[in-house]
Amino acid sequence: MNLADTLNLGCACQTLSLPRLREQLETGPALDGLAARLSVSHPHLFSASAVFLDSGVAQQIREAVAAIERVIALPAWRDQALARAPSIAARDHGPVGAFMGYDFHLSDAGPRLIEINSNAGGAVLNAALARAHSACCNAFGQVLDPHDALRSLDTVFVDMFRSEWALQRGDAPLRTVLIVDDAPRQQYLAPEFDMVRELFAAHGLTALVADAAELQWRDGQLHHPALPVGTAVDLVYNRLTDFYLQDDTHQALRLAHEAGAVVLTPHPRTHALYADKRNLIALSDTDLLARWGVSESDRALLRAVVPTTQRVGIDNADALWAGRRGLFFKPAAGFGARAAYRGDKLTRRVWGEIMAGDYVAQALVPPSERLVRVQDDTHLLKLDLRAYTYRGEVQLMAARTWTGQTTNFRTEGGGFSPVVVLPTVPAPLSQVGHEAAQQFNTH
């Protein structure tokens, strides 16, 4: 057990500063009162406790992300991923996809990739949260206090969208950006949409939050009625979970994307190449990766990080049922925790639904745990870790803590948590651990 594990299981200090959180959330007049509203509407969105991560584990995550990006760049990978996707995924206008999310569980043997998301929410909220945590004791000051990397994240995020724009439009000026979802005001992370809008506005862009059904395709351009007459939409930050734009209400966006008339990020191709759960089968098949020309070093890294995953079908149904207690089942085209099941919780009825659907079975990697304090008591919550990335580079790591079978934001003491990567300085950090434990014990 490394120091990070020791602190996660033994230090229940609360490091979230609510005044600082309000300051970080309410960055403009349009966001005034957001912190108070969230405390009522989303009482378990933010955890008051940070999650600690060993620097070696953090480096392994970065290396795994880079290795996966190299695999996905291979023609053989592209061919197999696009062959099973709708034809719209073949469209390649240049952009690669903003706010990718690589989700990990932290096992005793290191990080394990659970899934890849092509429209990972929460990055802007987590950046604000990370800047709102402060040290619980003197020894933690240099690892918890906001530093240059956190302060520059807003610019990093905007530059990411400008990069997506340039990949399709070159040096043309970017003017109008829409954050698009279905009924965006009803989405759980709707407050983040407003924060992203204000972030774009602070960098000189006209930005709106829009319902996809409100978009209009006419005269070879994408329009929205809230924009001035004659002003087209330049870029869409896509938060839809209709990954291939198949719903009738998404027709305008689909036509604009197919014509290359709007810069859409992330887009159908992103989902096909990265987020389809069947991709995990190939990533965990070292023989297949070898035939595709993946280097031995990358194969070794992926073998250590990606749990074995297989397609659920008639031919392996009996074996999967027999070994279900060591498996986790998830829909190939799903997202989040929807219709995902631990094998040891399966009933025959649910198993029948899995067999009738399109599922993959992944070797079960139980989540690690984080000790949190709730009033005068302490509880161990499950945790997972998300790496927000762009073009193979990790921009931010954040954690979620919860109780229950799957991740949720209904757990007292749980929610999003900032990730604190501990420096590799053994002696001082040993003292950090002792100080943290002592401080908690005196509370």
Short mmCIF file of C-alpha atoms in Angstrom, two decimals:
data_model
loop_
_atom_site.label_atom_id
_atom_site.label_comp_id
_atom_site.label_asym_id
_atom_site.label_seq_id
_atom_site.Cartn_x
_atom_site.Cartn_y
_atom_site.Cartn_z
CA MET A 1 0.00 0.00 0.00
CA ASN A 2 1.48 3.36 -1.03
CA LEU A 3 1.10 6.66 0.82
CA ALA A 4 -1.83 7.76 -1.35
CA ASP A 5 -3.75 4.59 -0.47
CA THR A 6 -2.94 5.09 3.21
CA LEU A 7 -4.28 8.64 3.13
CA ASN A 8 -7.39 7.70 1.15
CA LEU A 9 -8.26 5.06 3.74
CA GLY A 10 -7.11 6.87 6.87
CA CYS A 11 -7.42 10.65 6.46
CA ALA A 12 -10.98 11.97 6.49
CA CYS A 13 -10.00 15.64 6.49
CA GLN A 14 -12.33 18.00 4.64
CA THR A 15 -10.39 20.42 2.48
CA LEU A 16 -13.17 22.13 0.50
CA SER A 17 -13.52 25.87 1.12
CA LEU A 18 -17.13 26.84 0.39
CA PRO A 19 -16.34 30.57 -0.03
CA ARG A 20 -13.59 29.69 -2.47
CA LEU A 21 -15.92 27.28 -4.31
CA ARG A 22 -18.49 30.04 -4.71
CA GLU A 23 -15.78 32.32 -6.06
CA GLN A 24 -14.65 29.69 -8.57
CA LEU A 25 -18.17 28.81 -9.73
CA GLU A 26 -19.51 32.35 -10.02
CA THR A 27 -16.97 33.80 -12.41
CA GLY A 28 -19.34 36.32 -14.00
CA PRO A 29 -22.62 38.17 -13.32
CA ALA A 30 -24.61 35.55 -15.26
CA LEU A 31 -23.46 32.92 -12.75
CA ASP A 32 -24.30 34.87 -9.58
CA GLY A 33 -26.01 32.62 -7.05
CA LEU A 34 -24.90 29.39 -8.75
CA ALA A 35 -23.23 27.96 -5.64
CA ALA A 36 -26.34 28.48 -3.53
CA ARG A 37 -28.57 26.95 -6.19
CA LEU A 38 -26.31 23.92 -6.52
CA SER A 39 -26.34 23.35 -2.76
CA VAL A 40 -30.11 22.84 -3.06
CA SER A 41 -30.50 21.18 -6.46
CA HIS A 42 -27.25 19.15 -6.41
CA PRO A 43 -26.45 18.62 -2.70
CA HIS A 44 -24.10 15.71 -3.41
CA LEU A 45 -22.34 17.03 -6.51
CA PHE A 46 -19.12 17.97 -4.69
CA SER A 47 -17.28 16.05 -2.00
CA ALA A 48 -15.51 17.97 0.74
CA SER A 49 -12.61 15.48 0.64
CA ALA A 50 -9.86 15.23 -1.95
CA VAL A 51 -8.63 11.91 -3.37
CA PHE A 52 -4.89 11.18 -3.25
CA LEU A 53 -3.01 9.53 -6.09
CA ASP A 54 0.49 8.10 -6.17
CA SER A 55 2.69 9.87 -8.73
CA GLY A 56 3.70 6.53 -10.26
CA VAL A 57 0.04 5.61 -10.78
CA ALA A 58 -0.62 9.02 -12.32
CA GLN A 59 2.26 8.48 -14.72
CA GLN A 60 0.95 5.04 -15.65
CA ILE A 61 -2.42 6.60 -16.48
CA ARG A 62 -0.76 9.21 -18.70
CA GLU A 63 1.27 6.52 -20.46
CA ALA A 64 -1.82 4.34 -20.95
CA VAL A 65 -3.75 7.23 -22.51
CA ALA A 66 -0.86 7.95 -24.89
CA ALA A 67 -0.55 4.26 -25.81
CA ILE A 68 -4.27 3.97 -26.55
CA GLU A 69 -4.08 7.05 -28.75
CA ARG A 70 -1.26 5.41 -30.72
CA VAL A 71 -3.33 2.26 -31.18
CA ILE A 72 -6.39 4.22 -32.30
CA ALA A 73 -4.27 6.01 -34.92
CA LEU A 74 -3.53 2.68 -36.65
CA PRO A 75 -5.36 2.01 -39.96
CA ALA A 76 -6.35 -1.47 -38.77
CA TRP A 77 -8.01 -0.02 -35.68
CA ARG A 78 -9.84 2.58 -37.72
CA ASP A 79 -11.07 0.00 -40.20
CA GLN A 80 -12.52 -2.37 -37.59
CA ALA A 81 -14.11 0.43 -35.55
CA LEU A 82 -15.74 2.18 -38.50
CA ALA A 83 -16.90 -1.07 -40.11
CA ARG A 84 -19.45 -1.64 -37.34
CA ALA A 85 -20.52 2.01 -36.97
CA PRO A 86 -23.17 3.89 -38.96
CA SER A 87 -21.85 5.51 -42.14
CA ILE A 88 -21.84 9.00 -40.60
CA ALA A 89 -18.82 7.94 -38.52
CA ALA A 90 -16.76 7.75 -41.72
CA ARG A 91 -16.94 11.55 -42.03
CA ASP A 92 -13.56 13.02 -41.11
CA HIS A 93 -13.46 16.80 -41.17
CA GLY A 94 -10.34 17.06 -39.03
CA PRO A 95 -11.39 17.57 -35.38
CA VAL A 96 -10.55 14.73 -33.02
CA GLY A 97 -12.93 15.33 -30.11
CA ALA A 98 -12.92 17.66 -27.11
CA PHE A 99 -13.12 16.51 -23.50
CA MET A 100 -12.33 12.84 -23.87
CA GLY A 101 -12.71 10.92 -20.62
CA TYR A 102 -10.72 7.85 -19.59
CA ASP A 103 -12.27 6.23 -16.51
CA PHE A 104 -10.16 4.08 -14.19
CA HIS A 105 -10.50 1.99 -11.07
CA LEU A 106 -7.45 1.86 -8.83
CA SER A 107 -6.55 -1.75 -8.02
CA ASP A 108 -3.80 -3.03 -5.74
CA ALA A 109 -1.78 -3.73 -8.90
CA GLY A 110 -2.31 -0.29 -10.43
CA PRO A 111 -4.91 1.60 -12.50
CA ARG A 112 -7.40 -0.36 -14.61
CA LEU A 113 -9.27 1.21 -17.53
CA ILE A 114 -13.02 0.76 -17.12
CA GLU A 115 -14.20 2.70 -20.16
CA ILE A 116 -13.55 5.60 -22.50
CA ASN A 117 -16.12 8.39 -22.90
CA SER A 118 -16.32 10.64 -25.94
CA ASN A 119 -18.35 13.41 -24.30
CA ALA A 120 -17.18 13.33 -20.71
CA GLY A 121 -18.95 15.89 -18.57
CA GLY A 122 -17.67 17.62 -15.47
CA ALA A 123 -14.29 19.00 -16.52
CA VAL A 124 -15.15 22.66 -15.94
CA LEU A 125 -16.91 21.88 -12.66
CA ASN A 126 -13.93 19.83 -11.51
CA ALA A 127 -11.47 22.56 -12.42
CA ALA A 128 -13.44 24.97 -10.23
CA LEU A 129 -13.64 22.38 -7.46
CA ALA A 130 -9.90 21.68 -7.53
CA ARG A 131 -9.15 25.38 -7.13
CA ALA A 132 -11.54 25.53 -4.15
CA HIS A 133 -9.73 22.97 -1.99
CA SER A 134 -7.09 24.11 0.48
CA ALA A 135 -4.63 22.40 2.79
CA CYS A 136 -5.91 20.69 5.94
CA CYS A 137 -2.48 20.97 7.56
CA ASN A 138 0.80 22.77 6.87
CA ALA A 139 2.48 19.75 5.32
CA PHE A 140 -0.19 19.54 2.62
CA GLY A 141 0.15 23.15 1.52
CA GLN A 142 2.35 22.61 -1.50
CA VAL A 143 0.33 19.70 -2.91
CA LEU A 144 -3.19 21.03 -2.33
CA ASP A 145 -3.01 24.76 -2.89
CA PRO A 146 -3.96 25.88 -6.42
CA HIS A 147 -0.94 26.13 -8.67
CA ASP A 148 -0.20 27.37 -12.16
CA ALA A 149 -1.58 24.26 -13.90
CA LEU A 150 -4.98 24.64 -12.23
CA ARG A 151 -5.12 28.39 -12.78
CA SER A 152 -4.41 27.97 -16.48
CA LEU A 153 -7.05 25.29 -17.12
CA ASP A 154 -9.66 27.74 -18.40
CA THR A 155 -7.26 28.81 -21.13
CA VAL A 156 -6.34 25.19 -21.83
CA PHE A 157 -10.01 24.31 -22.33
CA VAL A 158 -10.71 27.23 -24.67
CA ASP A 159 -7.52 26.55 -26.62
CA MET A 160 -8.74 22.96 -27.08
CA PHE A 161 -11.87 24.19 -28.85
CA ARG A 162 -9.84 26.65 -30.90
CA SER A 163 -7.62 23.72 -31.92
CA GLU A 164 -10.68 21.73 -32.98
CA TRP A 165 -11.81 24.72 -35.02
CA ALA A 166 -8.42 25.14 -36.68
CA LEU A 167 -8.25 21.45 -37.63
CA GLN A 168 -11.30 22.01 -39.84
CA ARG A 169 -11.26 25.73 -40.62
CA GLY A 170 -7.60 26.70 -40.52
CA ASP A 171 -7.00 30.38 -39.82
CA ALA A 172 -10.62 31.47 -40.25
CA PRO A 173 -11.94 33.37 -37.20
CA LEU A 174 -14.09 31.48 -34.69
CA ARG A 175 -17.05 33.61 -33.60
CA THR A 176 -20.12 31.64 -32.49
CA VAL A 177 -20.24 28.54 -30.29
CA LEU A 178 -23.26 26.54 -29.16
CA ILE A 179 -23.31 24.08 -26.25
CA VAL A 180 -25.91 21.58 -27.45
CA ASP A 181 -27.91 18.85 -25.72
CA ASP A 182 -31.47 17.57 -25.63
CA ALA A 183 -33.53 19.73 -23.28
CA PRO A 184 -30.32 21.13 -21.80
CA ARG A 185 -32.05 22.79 -18.84
CA GLN A 186 -33.24 19.38 -17.68
CA GLN A 187 -29.79 17.74 -17.74
CA TYR A 188 -28.09 17.02 -14.43
CA LEU A 189 -24.96 18.91 -15.46
CA ALA A 190 -26.90 21.87 -16.89
CA PRO A 191 -25.06 24.27 -14.54
CA GLU A 192 -21.82 23.31 -16.24
CA PHE A 193 -23.30 24.29 -19.61
CA ASP A 194 -23.74 27.81 -18.26
CA MET A 195 -20.18 27.83 -16.95
CA VAL A 196 -18.86 26.76 -20.36
CA ARG A 197 -20.94 29.47 -22.03
CA GLU A 198 -19.45 32.11 -19.75
CA LEU A 199 -15.97 30.69 -20.29
CA PHE A 200 -16.34 31.12 -24.04
CA ALA A 201 -17.80 34.61 -23.59
CA ALA A 202 -14.86 35.62 -21.41
CA HIS A 203 -12.59 34.73 -24.32
CA GLY A 204 -14.45 36.90 -26.81
CA LEU A 205 -16.81 34.34 -28.34
CA THR A 206 -20.57 34.53 -28.77
CA ALA A 207 -21.85 31.47 -26.93
CA LEU A 208 -25.28 29.98 -26.24
CA VAL A 209 -26.71 26.89 -24.58
CA ALA A 210 -29.15 25.34 -27.04
CA ASP A 211 -31.56 22.46 -27.47
CA ALA A 212 -30.60 20.39 -30.51
CA ALA A 213 -34.23 20.47 -31.65
CA GLU A 214 -33.99 24.27 -32.03
CA LEU A 215 -31.23 24.12 -34.64
CA GLN A 216 -32.08 25.01 -38.23
CA TRP A 217 -30.33 23.88 -41.40
CA ARG A 218 -30.85 26.26 -44.28
CA ASP A 219 -28.87 27.76 -47.14
CA GLY A 220 -25.94 25.49 -46.37
CA GLN A 221 -25.50 26.81 -42.84
CA LEU A 222 -26.52 25.89 -39.30
CA HIS A 223 -28.62 28.51 -37.52
CA HIS A 224 -30.22 29.07 -34.14
CA PRO A 225 -33.09 31.54 -33.57
CA ALA A 226 -31.35 33.22 -30.62
CA LEU A 227 -28.47 34.36 -32.84
CA PRO A 228 -28.74 37.57 -34.88
CA VAL A 229 -30.40 37.15 -38.26
CA GLY A 230 -27.88 35.92 -40.80
CA THR A 231 -25.39 34.72 -38.17
CA ALA A 232 -24.47 31.07 -38.61
CA VAL A 233 -23.25 28.67 -35.95
CA ASP A 234 -19.50 28.14 -36.27
CA LEU A 235 -18.85 25.40 -33.70
CA VAL A 236 -21.02 23.05 -31.67
CA TYR A 237 -19.81 21.62 -28.37
CA ASN A 238 -21.81 18.41 -28.57
CA ARG A 239 -23.20 16.97 -25.32
CA LEU A 240 -25.76 14.69 -26.99
CA THR A 241 -25.86 11.00 -26.14
CA ASP A 242 -27.35 10.22 -29.56
CA PHE A 243 -23.80 9.56 -30.66
CA TYR A 244 -24.59 9.03 -34.35
CA LEU A 245 -27.21 11.80 -34.65
CA GLN A 246 -29.93 9.34 -35.61
CA ASP A 247 -32.90 10.98 -33.87
CA ASP A 248 -35.21 13.07 -36.05
CA THR A 249 -34.76 16.05 -33.72
CA HIS A 250 -31.05 16.04 -34.58
CA GLN A 251 -31.53 16.22 -38.34
CA ALA A 252 -30.33 19.80 -38.71
CA LEU A 253 -27.13 19.08 -36.82
CA ARG A 254 -26.62 15.84 -38.74
CA LEU A 255 -26.98 17.56 -42.12
CA ALA A 256 -24.65 20.38 -41.10
CA HIS A 257 -22.04 17.90 -39.88
CA GLU A 258 -22.28 15.75 -42.99
CA ALA A 259 -21.80 18.83 -45.15
CA GLY A 260 -18.86 20.05 -43.08
CA ALA A 261 -20.79 23.28 -42.54
CA VAL A 262 -20.23 23.30 -38.78
CA VAL A 263 -17.35 22.21 -36.59
CA LEU A 264 -18.84 19.52 -34.35
CA THR A 265 -16.91 18.25 -31.34
CA PRO A 266 -17.07 15.54 -30.22
CA HIS A 267 -18.65 13.89 -33.25
CA PRO A 268 -19.82 10.45 -34.44
CA ARG A 269 -16.36 9.40 -35.57
CA THR A 270 -14.97 10.16 -32.11
CA HIS A 271 -17.48 7.82 -30.51
CA ALA A 272 -16.85 5.01 -32.98
CA LEU A 273 -13.07 5.17 -32.62
CA TYR A 274 -12.94 5.62 -28.85
CA ALA A 275 -16.10 5.09 -26.85
CA ASP A 276 -17.89 2.06 -28.32
CA LYS A 277 -17.47 -0.52 -25.54
CA ARG A 278 -16.52 -3.17 -28.11
CA ASN A 279 -13.23 -1.31 -28.51
CA LEU A 280 -12.26 -2.63 -25.07
CA ILE A 281 -12.26 -6.13 -26.55
CA ALA A 282 -9.52 -5.21 -29.01
CA LEU A 283 -7.56 -3.18 -26.46
CA SER A 284 -7.36 -6.25 -24.19
CA ASP A 285 -6.44 -8.69 -27.01
CA THR A 286 -2.64 -8.65 -27.10
CA ASP A 287 -2.43 -11.13 -30.00
CA LEU A 288 -4.68 -8.96 -32.15
CA LEU A 289 -2.72 -5.84 -31.23
CA ALA A 290 0.52 -7.61 -32.20
CA ARG A 291 -0.91 -8.46 -35.63
CA TRP A 292 -1.83 -4.81 -36.07
CA GLY A 293 1.74 -3.75 -35.40
CA VAL A 294 1.37 -2.36 -31.88
CA SER A 295 4.79 -2.19 -30.21
CA GLU A 296 5.72 -4.68 -27.50
CA SER A 297 6.05 -1.88 -24.95
CA ASP A 298 2.55 -0.58 -25.69
CA ARG A 299 1.13 -4.10 -25.63
CA ALA A 300 2.72 -4.72 -22.24
CA LEU A 301 1.31 -1.46 -20.90
CA LEU A 302 -2.19 -2.19 -22.19
CA ARG A 303 -2.03 -5.77 -20.91
CA ALA A 304 -1.45 -4.35 -17.43
CA VAL A 305 -4.06 -1.59 -17.63
CA VAL A 306 -7.00 -2.89 -19.71
CA PRO A 307 -9.09 -5.66 -18.10
CA THR A 308 -9.93 -8.59 -20.37
CA THR A 309 -13.18 -7.83 -22.20
CA GLN A 310 -15.26 -10.11 -24.42
CA ARG A 311 -18.44 -9.95 -26.45
CA VAL A 312 -21.50 -11.59 -24.94
CA GLY A 313 -23.04 -14.12 -27.32
CA ILE A 314 -24.68 -17.50 -27.62
CA ASP A 315 -21.34 -19.25 -28.07
CA ASN A 316 -19.94 -18.12 -24.70
CA ALA A 317 -23.18 -17.63 -22.75
CA ASP A 318 -22.78 -20.69 -20.52
CA ALA A 319 -19.18 -19.86 -19.64
CA LEU A 320 -20.03 -16.22 -18.91
CA TRP A 321 -22.95 -17.18 -16.69
CA ALA A 322 -20.79 -19.65 -14.80
CA GLY A 323 -18.08 -17.03 -14.30
CA ARG A 324 -20.41 -14.07 -13.85
CA ARG A 325 -19.24 -13.25 -10.32
CA GLY A 326 -15.91 -12.13 -11.74
CA LEU A 327 -17.41 -10.05 -14.54
CA PHE A 328 -19.07 -6.69 -15.16
CA PHE A 329 -21.61 -6.45 -18.00
CA LYS A 330 -22.24 -3.25 -19.94
CA PRO A 331 -24.07 -2.42 -23.19
CA ALA A 332 -21.75 -1.94 -26.16
CA ALA A 333 -23.40 1.31 -27.17
CA GLY A 334 -24.25 2.53 -23.69
CA PHE A 335 -22.86 5.36 -21.61
CA GLY A 336 -22.47 6.06 -17.94
CA ALA A 337 -23.88 3.34 -15.70
CA ARG A 338 -27.10 2.79 -17.65
CA ALA A 339 -28.08 -0.89 -17.91
CA ALA A 340 -24.68 -1.97 -16.54
CA TYR A 341 -24.52 -4.84 -14.05
CA ARG A 342 -22.11 -6.56 -11.72
CA GLY A 343 -22.19 -10.26 -12.45
CA ASP A 344 -22.65 -11.25 -8.81
CA LYS A 345 -25.88 -9.22 -8.73
CA LEU A 346 -27.42 -10.76 -11.85
CA THR A 347 -30.83 -12.41 -11.84
CA ARG A 348 -31.99 -14.77 -14.56
CA ARG A 349 -34.37 -12.08 -15.79
CA VAL A 350 -31.60 -9.52 -16.23
CA TRP A 351 -29.38 -12.16 -17.80
CA GLY A 352 -32.08 -12.74 -20.39
CA GLU A 353 -32.09 -9.01 -21.16
CA ILE A 354 -28.31 -9.04 -21.53
CA MET A 355 -28.48 -11.99 -23.93
CA ALA A 356 -31.17 -10.23 -25.95
CA GLY A 357 -29.09 -7.05 -26.16
CA ASP A 358 -25.61 -6.16 -27.35
CA TYR A 359 -23.29 -6.45 -24.34
CA VAL A 360 -19.66 -6.86 -23.44
CA ALA A 361 -18.35 -8.62 -20.34
CA GLN A 362 -15.34 -7.07 -18.65
CA ALA A 363 -13.22 -8.66 -15.95
CA LEU A 364 -14.45 -7.17 -12.69
CA VAL A 365 -12.15 -4.60 -11.08
CA PRO A 366 -13.76 -3.44 -7.83
CA PRO A 367 -13.36 0.28 -7.15
CA SER A 368 -11.00 1.38 -4.41
CA GLU A 369 -12.25 3.34 -1.42
CA ARG A 370 -12.05 6.78 0.19
CA LEU A 371 -12.73 7.55 3.83
CA VAL A 372 -14.97 10.60 4.22
CA ARG A 373 -16.44 12.35 7.20
CA VAL A 374 -20.18 12.98 7.36
CA GLN A 375 -21.07 15.08 10.39
CA ASP A 376 -19.53 13.21 13.34
CA ASP A 377 -19.06 9.86 11.64
CA THR A 378 -16.80 8.42 8.94
CA HIS A 379 -17.73 6.23 5.99
CA LEU A 380 -15.82 4.39 3.28
CA LEU A 381 -17.07 5.31 -0.19
CA LYS A 382 -16.19 3.73 -3.51
CA LEU A 383 -14.13 5.83 -5.89
CA ASP A 384 -13.21 5.95 -9.54
CA LEU A 385 -10.93 8.30 -11.39
CA ARG A 386 -11.43 10.16 -14.66
CA ALA A 387 -8.65 11.58 -16.80
CA TYR A 388 -9.91 14.39 -19.03
CA THR A 389 -7.76 14.40 -22.15
CA TYR A 390 -7.24 16.02 -25.51
CA ARG A 391 -5.11 14.53 -28.28
CA GLY A 392 -3.52 12.07 -25.90
CA GLU A 393 -2.57 14.63 -23.23
CA VAL A 394 -4.13 14.53 -19.78
CA GLN A 395 -5.53 17.96 -18.90
CA LEU A 396 -7.09 17.19 -15.53
CA MET A 397 -7.75 14.23 -13.25
CA ALA A 398 -10.82 14.09 -11.05
CA ALA A 399 -12.51 11.45 -8.93
CA ARG A 400 -16.05 10.45 -8.07
CA THR A 401 -16.99 8.94 -4.71
CA TRP A 402 -20.24 7.10 -4.02
CA THR A 403 -22.03 4.13 -2.51
CA GLY A 404 -24.13 1.66 -4.49
CA GLN A 405 -23.66 -0.66 -7.43
CA THR A 406 -22.80 2.08 -9.94
CA THR A 407 -21.53 5.66 -9.82
CA ASN A 408 -24.05 8.24 -8.69
CA PHE A 409 -24.41 11.70 -7.17
CA ARG A 410 -26.82 10.67 -4.43
CA THR A 411 -24.31 9.79 -1.70
CA GLU A 412 -23.86 11.99 1.34
CA GLY A 413 -20.19 12.94 1.57
CA GLY A 414 -19.62 11.82 -2.02
CA GLY A 415 -19.58 13.43 -5.44
CA PHE A 416 -16.79 14.92 -7.51
CA SER A 417 -13.44 15.11 -5.71
CA PRO A 418 -10.20 16.76 -6.83
CA VAL A 419 -7.26 14.43 -7.34
CA VAL A 420 -4.07 15.34 -5.51
CA VAL A 421 -1.00 13.69 -7.04
CA LEU A 422 1.55 13.20 -4.30
CA PRO A 423 5.14 14.14 -5.18
CA THR A 424 7.74 11.41 -4.98
CA VAL A 425 9.56 12.76 -1.93
CA PRO A 426 9.36 9.90 0.57
CA ALA A 427 10.47 11.45 3.85
CA PRO A 428 8.49 14.71 3.83
CA LEU A 429 5.42 12.94 2.55
CA SER A 430 5.62 10.36 5.28
CA GLN A 431 5.40 13.29 7.66
CA VAL A 432 2.46 14.61 5.61
CA GLY A 433 0.60 11.39 6.27
CA HIS A 434 1.32 11.53 9.99
CA GLU A 435 0.29 15.18 10.22
CA ALA A 436 -2.95 14.55 8.35
CA ALA A 437 -3.85 11.60 10.55
CA GLN A 438 -2.98 13.53 13.70
CA GLN A 439 -5.02 16.54 12.61
CA PHE A 440 -8.05 14.39 11.87
CA ASN A 441 -7.70 12.58 15.20
CA THR A 442 -7.83 15.91 17.04
CA HIS A 443 -11.04 17.04 15.32
#
